[in-house]
């Protein structure tokens, strides 16, 4: 008998057994408006850093929800903090603050995990 099931590529799978939601919960605590994101892509379309690099603001939200801290840590370094994303957001999410919170929390998590 043939296996007719569909397999998602590993890049599209979320391992909920090893899911780290500390970063997401931290962001939602200080910027609860992030929960209302509809992934419209307006932030990505207007992003100055996105015009100069492969930076994608919408992926930040996706990786944050998936708990992919390593990808986030590298990607947020590209943000220029110009604030255009916040200006065009139809849900009035302070995306600039979300990225700042991510940066801050990742630094805190690295300090927690580093040997004393």
PDB file of C-alpha atoms in Angstrom:
ATOM      1  CA  UNK A   1       0.000   0.000   0.000  1.00  0.00           C
ATOM      2  CA  UNK A   2       1.277   3.467  -0.852  1.00  0.00           C
ATOM      3  CA  UNK A   3       1.719   6.156   1.767  1.00  0.00           C
ATOM      4  CA  UNK A   4      -0.380   9.049   0.471  1.00  0.00           C
ATOM      5  CA  UNK A   5       0.283  11.375   3.361  1.00  0.00           C
ATOM      6  CA  UNK A   6       1.716  14.820   2.780  1.00  0.00           C
ATOM      7  CA  UNK A   7       4.947  15.832   4.431  1.00  0.00           C
ATOM      8  CA  UNK A   8       5.836  19.401   5.203  1.00  0.00           C
ATOM      9  CA  UNK A   9       9.448  20.412   4.759  1.00  0.00           C
ATOM     10  CA  UNK A  10      11.364  20.763   8.014  1.00  0.00           C
ATOM     11  CA  UNK A  11      11.493  24.547   7.569  1.00  0.00           C
ATOM     12  CA  UNK A  12       7.686  24.682   7.844  1.00  0.00           C
ATOM     13  CA  UNK A  13       7.358  22.385  10.854  1.00  0.00           C
ATOM     14  CA  UNK A  14       7.121  23.526  14.467  1.00  0.00           C
ATOM     15  CA  UNK A  15       8.442  21.187  17.134  1.00  0.00           C
ATOM     16  CA  UNK A  16       6.025  21.894  19.974  1.00  0.00           C
ATOM     17  CA  UNK A  17       7.909  19.522  22.283  1.00  0.00           C
ATOM     18  CA  UNK A  18      10.931  21.834  22.136  1.00  0.00           C
ATOM     19  CA  UNK A  19       9.058  25.102  21.598  1.00  0.00           C
ATOM     20  CA  UNK A  20      10.531  28.024  23.541  1.00  0.00           C
ATOM     21  CA  UNK A  21       7.789  30.600  24.093  1.00  0.00           C
ATOM     22  CA  UNK A  22       9.672  32.788  26.605  1.00  0.00           C
ATOM     23  CA  UNK A  23      10.484  35.403  23.990  1.00  0.00           C
ATOM     24  CA  UNK A  24       6.928  35.546  22.634  1.00  0.00           C
ATOM     25  CA  UNK A  25       5.413  35.853  26.113  1.00  0.00           C
ATOM     26  CA  UNK A  26       7.866  38.628  26.987  1.00  0.00           C
ATOM     27  CA  UNK A  27       6.952  40.618  23.872  1.00  0.00           C
ATOM     28  CA  UNK A  28       3.222  40.127  24.451  1.00  0.00           C
ATOM     29  CA  UNK A  29       3.605  41.268  28.059  1.00  0.00           C
ATOM     30  CA  UNK A  30       5.087  44.623  27.057  1.00  0.00           C
ATOM     31  CA  UNK A  31       3.525  45.064  23.604  1.00  0.00           C
ATOM     32  CA  UNK A  32       0.155  43.238  23.687  1.00  0.00           C
ATOM     33  CA  UNK A  33      -0.872  44.868  20.406  1.00  0.00           C
ATOM     34  CA  UNK A  34       1.478  42.391  18.666  1.00  0.00           C
ATOM     35  CA  UNK A  35      -1.232  39.763  19.186  1.00  0.00           C
ATOM     36  CA  UNK A  36      -3.471  41.663  16.735  1.00  0.00           C
ATOM     37  CA  UNK A  37      -1.037  41.370  13.798  1.00  0.00           C
ATOM     38  CA  UNK A  38      -2.806  40.197  10.626  1.00  0.00           C
ATOM     39  CA  UNK A  39       0.424  39.615   8.645  1.00  0.00           C
ATOM     40  CA  UNK A  40      -0.650  42.044   5.934  1.00  0.00           C
ATOM     41  CA  UNK A  41       2.949  42.788   4.925  1.00  0.00           C
ATOM     42  CA  UNK A  42       2.656  46.579   5.037  1.00  0.00           C
ATOM     43  CA  UNK A  43       5.618  46.730   7.402  1.00  0.00           C
ATOM     44  CA  UNK A  44       7.776  44.696   5.047  1.00  0.00           C
ATOM     45  CA  UNK A  45       6.756  46.735   2.002  1.00  0.00           C
ATOM     46  CA  UNK A  46       7.783  50.049   3.564  1.00  0.00           C
ATOM     47  CA  UNK A  47      10.922  48.825   5.364  1.00  0.00           C
ATOM     48  CA  UNK A  48      14.090  50.790   4.560  1.00  0.00           C
ATOM     49  CA  UNK A  49      16.322  47.914   5.656  1.00  0.00           C
ATOM     50  CA  UNK A  50      14.297  45.552   3.483  1.00  0.00           C
ATOM     51  CA  UNK A  51      15.043  47.695   0.451  1.00  0.00           C
ATOM     52  CA  UNK A  52      18.785  47.437   1.109  1.00  0.00           C
ATOM     53  CA  UNK A  53      19.042  43.864   2.461  1.00  0.00           C
ATOM     54  CA  UNK A  54      16.927  40.719   2.579  1.00  0.00           C
ATOM     55  CA  UNK A  55      15.394  41.863   5.911  1.00  0.00           C
ATOM     56  CA  UNK A  56      11.723  40.906   6.198  1.00  0.00           C
ATOM     57  CA  UNK A  57       9.721  42.322   9.103  1.00  0.00           C
ATOM     58  CA  UNK A  58       6.874  39.868   8.574  1.00  0.00           C
ATOM     59  CA  UNK A  59       9.270  36.949   9.079  1.00  0.00           C
ATOM     60  CA  UNK A  60      10.198  38.442  12.451  1.00  0.00           C
ATOM     61  CA  UNK A  61       6.607  37.933  13.597  1.00  0.00           C
ATOM     62  CA  UNK A  62       6.484  34.441  12.156  1.00  0.00           C
ATOM     63  CA  UNK A  63       9.738  33.354  13.799  1.00  0.00           C
ATOM     64  CA  UNK A  64       8.683  34.951  17.081  1.00  0.00           C
ATOM     65  CA  UNK A  65       5.457  32.926  17.079  1.00  0.00           C
ATOM     66  CA  UNK A  66       7.420  29.770  16.204  1.00  0.00           C
ATOM     67  CA  UNK A  67      10.003  30.330  18.934  1.00  0.00           C
ATOM     68  CA  UNK A  68      12.914  30.424  16.477  1.00  0.00           C
ATOM     69  CA  UNK A  69      15.179  32.572  18.640  1.00  0.00           C
ATOM     70  CA  UNK A  70      18.390  31.896  16.716  1.00  0.00           C
ATOM     71  CA  UNK A  71      16.946  33.148  13.429  1.00  0.00           C
ATOM     72  CA  UNK A  72      15.497  36.193  15.181  1.00  0.00           C
ATOM     73  CA  UNK A  73      18.766  37.075  16.849  1.00  0.00           C
ATOM     74  CA  UNK A  74      20.541  37.306  13.509  1.00  0.00           C
ATOM     75  CA  UNK A  75      17.723  38.961  11.554  1.00  0.00           C
ATOM     76  CA  UNK A  76      16.896  41.830  13.928  1.00  0.00           C
ATOM     77  CA  UNK A  77      20.450  43.135  13.613  1.00  0.00           C
ATOM     78  CA  UNK A  78      19.476  44.371  10.142  1.00  0.00           C
ATOM     79  CA  UNK A  79      16.720  46.693  11.423  1.00  0.00           C
ATOM     80  CA  UNK A  80      17.507  50.413  11.080  1.00  0.00           C
ATOM     81  CA  UNK A  81      14.823  51.422  13.648  1.00  0.00           C
ATOM     82  CA  UNK A  82      13.448  54.104  11.317  1.00  0.00           C
ATOM     83  CA  UNK A  83       9.875  53.410  12.477  1.00  0.00           C
ATOM     84  CA  UNK A  84       8.224  53.382   9.033  1.00  0.00           C
ATOM     85  CA  UNK A  85       6.761  49.954   9.787  1.00  0.00           C
ATOM     86  CA  UNK A  86       4.944  51.345  12.815  1.00  0.00           C
ATOM     87  CA  UNK A  87       3.543  54.263  10.808  1.00  0.00           C
ATOM     88  CA  UNK A  88       1.931  52.054   8.146  1.00  0.00           C
ATOM     89  CA  UNK A  89       0.628  49.284  10.408  1.00  0.00           C
ATOM     90  CA  UNK A  90      -3.189  49.097  10.091  1.00  0.00           C
ATOM     91  CA  UNK A  91      -3.397  47.590  13.592  1.00  0.00           C
ATOM     92  CA  UNK A  92      -1.258  50.329  15.185  1.00  0.00           C
ATOM     93  CA  UNK A  93       1.338  47.845  16.400  1.00  0.00           C
ATOM     94  CA  UNK A  94       4.524  49.507  17.573  1.00  0.00           C
ATOM     95  CA  UNK A  95       6.743  47.192  15.519  1.00  0.00           C
ATOM     96  CA  UNK A  96       9.844  49.194  16.325  1.00  0.00           C
ATOM     97  CA  UNK A  97       9.214  48.520  20.009  1.00  0.00           C
ATOM     98  CA  UNK A  98       8.591  44.827  19.295  1.00  0.00           C
ATOM     99  CA  UNK A  99      12.032  44.560  17.678  1.00  0.00           C
ATOM    100  CA  UNK A 100      13.624  46.456  20.577  1.00  0.00           C
ATOM    101  CA  UNK A 101      11.924  44.093  23.047  1.00  0.00           C
ATOM    102  CA  UNK A 102      13.173  41.074  21.107  1.00  0.00           C
ATOM    103  CA  UNK A 103      16.716  42.451  21.154  1.00  0.00           C
ATOM    104  CA  UNK A 104      16.537  43.139  24.881  1.00  0.00           C
ATOM    105  CA  UNK A 105      15.073  39.737  25.766  1.00  0.00           C
ATOM    106  CA  UNK A 106      17.559  37.810  23.614  1.00  0.00           C
ATOM    107  CA  UNK A 107      20.399  39.594  25.425  1.00  0.00           C
ATOM    108  CA  UNK A 108      18.805  38.689  28.766  1.00  0.00           C
ATOM    109  CA  UNK A 109      18.427  35.035  27.731  1.00  0.00           C
ATOM    110  CA  UNK A 110      22.062  34.883  26.597  1.00  0.00           C
ATOM    111  CA  UNK A 111      23.162  36.225  29.990  1.00  0.00           C
ATOM    112  CA  UNK A 112      21.020  33.615  31.771  1.00  0.00           C
ATOM    113  CA  UNK A 113      22.561  30.806  29.718  1.00  0.00           C
ATOM    114  CA  UNK A 114      26.177  31.968  29.922  1.00  0.00           C
ATOM    115  CA  UNK A 115      28.434  30.467  32.591  1.00  0.00           C
ATOM    116  CA  UNK A 116      29.160  32.765  35.523  1.00  0.00           C
TER     117      UNK A 116
END
